[in-house]
mmCIF file of C-alpha atoms in Angstrom:
data_model
loop_
_atom_site.group_PDB
_atom_site.id
_atom_site.type_symbol
_atom_site.label_atom_id
_atom_site.label_comp_id
_atom_site.label_asym_id
_atom_site.label_seq_id
_atom_site.Cartn_x
_atom_site.Cartn_y
_atom_site.Cartn_z
ATOM 1 C CA GLN A 112 7.078 -4.521 27.941
ATOM 2 C CA VAL A 113 8.501 -4.066 24.464
ATOM 3 C CA GLN A 114 5.983 -2.794 21.981
ATOM 4 C CA MET A 115 6.322 -2.049 18.287
ATOM 5 C CA VAL A 116 3.478 -0.367 16.462
ATOM 6 C CA GLU A 117 3.253 -0.100 12.687
ATOM 7 C CA SER A 118 1.312 2.585 10.871
ATOM 8 C CA GLY A 119 0.952 4.052 7.411
ATOM 9 C CA GLY A 120 -0.703 1.193 5.599
ATOM 10 C CA GLY A 121 -3.660 1.715 3.320
ATOM 11 C CA SER A 122 -5.123 1.185 -0.113
ATOM 12 C CA VAL A 123 -3.524 2.673 -3.205
ATOM 13 C CA GLN A 124 -3.590 2.147 -6.926
ATOM 14 C CA ALA A 125 -0.729 0.558 -8.784
ATOM 15 C CA GLY A 126 2.085 3.036 -9.232
ATOM 16 C CA GLY A 127 1.248 4.789 -5.992
ATOM 17 C CA ALA A 128 3.304 5.246 -2.855
ATOM 18 C CA LEU A 129 3.017 4.662 0.864
ATOM 19 C CA ARG A 130 5.295 5.268 3.823
ATOM 20 C CA LEU A 131 5.174 2.781 6.661
ATOM 21 C CA SER A 132 6.398 3.621 10.153
ATOM 22 C CA CYS A 133 7.168 1.418 13.121
ATOM 23 C CA THR A 134 7.657 3.020 16.508
ATOM 24 C CA ALA A 135 9.195 1.039 19.341
ATOM 25 C CA SER A 136 8.886 1.484 23.066
ATOM 26 C CA ALA A 137 10.658 -0.097 26.050
ATOM 27 C CA LEU A 138 13.509 -1.052 23.723
ATOM 28 C CA THR A 139 17.076 0.190 23.400
ATOM 29 C CA PHE A 140 16.247 0.797 19.775
ATOM 30 C CA GLU A 141 19.735 1.787 18.668
ATOM 31 C CA ASP A 142 21.120 -1.643 19.689
ATOM 32 C CA TYR A 143 18.754 -3.535 17.419
ATOM 33 C CA ALA A 144 18.768 -4.394 13.767
ATOM 34 C CA MET A 145 15.328 -3.870 12.285
ATOM 35 C CA GLY A 146 13.431 -5.442 9.450
ATOM 36 C CA TRP A 147 10.258 -5.212 7.434
ATOM 37 C CA PHE A 148 8.459 -8.393 6.537
ATOM 38 C CA ARG A 149 5.221 -9.091 4.704
ATOM 39 C CA GLN A 150 2.691 -11.836 4.363
ATOM 40 C CA ALA A 151 0.234 -12.067 1.506
ATOM 41 C CA PRO A 152 -2.864 -14.262 1.741
ATOM 42 C CA GLY A 153 -1.931 -17.898 1.263
ATOM 43 C CA ARG A 154 1.785 -17.164 1.259
ATOM 44 C CA GLU A 155 4.573 -17.442 3.779
ATOM 45 C CA LEU A 156 5.991 -14.532 5.700
ATOM 46 C CA GLU A 157 8.907 -13.079 3.741
ATOM 47 C CA GLY A 158 11.636 -10.577 4.399
ATOM 48 C CA VAL A 159 11.318 -7.284 2.526
ATOM 49 C CA SER A 160 14.130 -5.163 3.878
ATOM 50 C CA CYS A 161 16.444 -4.873 6.865
ATOM 51 C CA ILE A 162 18.763 -2.293 8.376
ATOM 52 C CA THR A 163 21.580 -2.607 10.885
ATOM 53 C CA TRP A 164 21.682 -0.951 14.304
ATOM 54 C CA ARG A 165 23.479 2.130 13.002
ATOM 55 C CA GLY A 166 21.736 2.121 9.655
ATOM 56 C CA ILE A 167 24.901 1.465 7.674
ATOM 57 C CA GLY A 168 24.073 -2.034 6.472
ATOM 58 C CA ILE A 169 20.892 -2.405 4.420
ATOM 59 C CA ASP A 170 19.421 -5.214 2.367
ATOM 60 C CA TYR A 171 16.344 -5.631 0.182
ATOM 61 C CA GLU A 172 14.428 -8.533 -1.258
ATOM 62 C CA ASP A 173 14.991 -8.558 -5.010
ATOM 63 C CA SER A 174 11.456 -7.659 -6.048
ATOM 64 C CA VAL A 175 11.483 -4.380 -4.103
ATOM 65 C CA LYS A 176 14.967 -3.161 -4.973
ATOM 66 C CA GLY A 177 14.833 0.280 -6.533
ATOM 67 C CA ARG A 178 11.261 0.839 -5.320
ATOM 68 C CA PHE A 179 11.428 0.578 -1.517
ATOM 69 C CA THR A 180 13.715 2.466 0.848
ATOM 70 C CA ILE A 181 14.283 1.529 4.485
ATOM 71 C CA SER A 182 15.518 4.022 7.046
ATOM 72 C CA ARG A 183 15.550 4.555 10.785
ATOM 73 C CA ASP A 184 15.632 7.377 13.300
ATOM 74 C CA ASN A 185 17.250 6.117 16.483
ATOM 75 C CA VAL A 186 16.294 9.241 18.424
ATOM 76 C CA LYS A 187 12.623 8.796 17.593
ATOM 77 C CA LYS A 188 12.928 4.997 17.902
ATOM 78 C CA THR A 189 11.184 4.708 14.578
ATOM 79 C CA LEU A 190 11.732 2.545 11.526
ATOM 80 C CA TYR A 191 10.449 3.585 8.110
ATOM 81 C CA LEU A 192 9.725 1.945 4.786
ATOM 82 C CA GLU A 193 9.176 4.250 1.836
ATOM 83 C CA MET A 194 7.354 2.301 -0.857
ATOM 84 C CA ASN A 195 7.126 3.702 -4.375
ATOM 85 C CA SER A 196 5.872 2.323 -7.697
ATOM 86 C CA LEU A 197 3.659 -0.077 -5.812
ATOM 87 C CA LYS A 198 2.387 -3.163 -7.600
ATOM 88 C CA PRO A 199 -0.610 -5.389 -6.877
ATOM 89 C CA GLU A 200 1.824 -8.121 -5.841
ATOM 90 C CA ASP A 201 2.982 -5.876 -2.988
ATOM 91 C CA THR A 202 -0.416 -6.385 -1.348
ATOM 92 C CA ALA A 203 0.191 -7.934 2.064
ATOM 93 C CA THR A 204 0.240 -7.341 5.777
ATOM 94 C CA TYR A 205 3.529 -5.659 6.615
ATOM 95 C CA TYR A 206 5.286 -6.280 9.904
ATOM 96 C CA CYS A 207 8.271 -4.671 11.520
ATOM 97 C CA ALA A 208 10.640 -6.793 13.572
ATOM 98 C CA ALA A 209 13.697 -6.324 15.755
ATOM 99 C CA THR A 210 16.686 -8.393 16.734
ATOM 100 C CA TYR A 211 19.520 -7.506 19.093
ATOM 101 C CA ALA A 212 22.510 -6.932 16.822
ATOM 102 C CA TRP A 213 24.752 -4.293 18.368
ATOM 103 C CA GLY A 214 28.043 -4.082 16.485
ATOM 104 C CA ARG A 215 27.047 -6.182 13.498
ATOM 105 C CA SER A 216 27.672 -4.735 10.043
ATOM 106 C CA THR A 217 25.110 -6.795 8.156
ATOM 107 C CA CYS A 218 21.447 -7.591 8.655
ATOM 108 C CA SER A 219 19.213 -10.545 7.894
ATOM 109 C CA LEU A 220 16.022 -11.034 5.907
ATOM 110 C CA GLN A 221 15.298 -14.334 7.646
ATOM 111 C CA THR A 222 12.220 -14.347 9.856
ATOM 112 C CA ALA A 223 13.850 -16.817 12.262
ATOM 113 C CA ASP A 224 16.535 -14.262 13.100
ATOM 114 C CA PHE A 225 14.041 -11.785 14.566
ATOM 115 C CA ALA A 226 12.627 -12.105 18.065
ATOM 116 C CA LEU A 227 10.386 -9.074 18.447
ATOM 117 C CA TRP A 228 7.450 -8.338 16.170
ATOM 118 C CA GLY A 229 4.786 -5.707 15.647
ATOM 119 C CA GLN A 230 1.128 -6.420 14.956
ATOM 120 C CA GLY A 231 1.213 -5.491 11.290
ATOM 121 C CA THR A 232 -0.354 -2.963 8.948
ATOM 122 C CA GLN A 233 -2.272 -3.803 5.795
ATOM 123 C CA VAL A 234 -1.150 -2.601 2.381
ATOM 124 C CA THR A 235 -3.504 -3.124 -0.550
ATOM 125 C CA VAL A 236 -2.514 -2.208 -4.091
ATOM 126 C CA SER A 237 -5.190 -2.317 -6.768
ATOM 127 C CA SER A 238 -4.557 -2.580 -10.483
#
């Protein structure tokens, strides 16, 4: 059974940094595009960043560009999100997600395009 487990969330002050990880099991990780999504209280789930199967194609939601960096290690079957200069509006539950996308050169930030999801990790940024 495919499992994806996020870690690295926590509470930080504005301007701080966190590194999220998502480790997958029972998945041919290198064949999947991966994404990070977040959901703040009272708001819809939104795409934060995505990365193609080989890590060549990357995209970011506008509000995190220049502050967040997505990366992946296909040997370790792990996805990362380095988050710097955190703001209170970044407070949310962060989820990793996967979609089979072998050979594709671009990735998607649309939740409907992802079939496999982790359980989430909470990020809280205080002002």
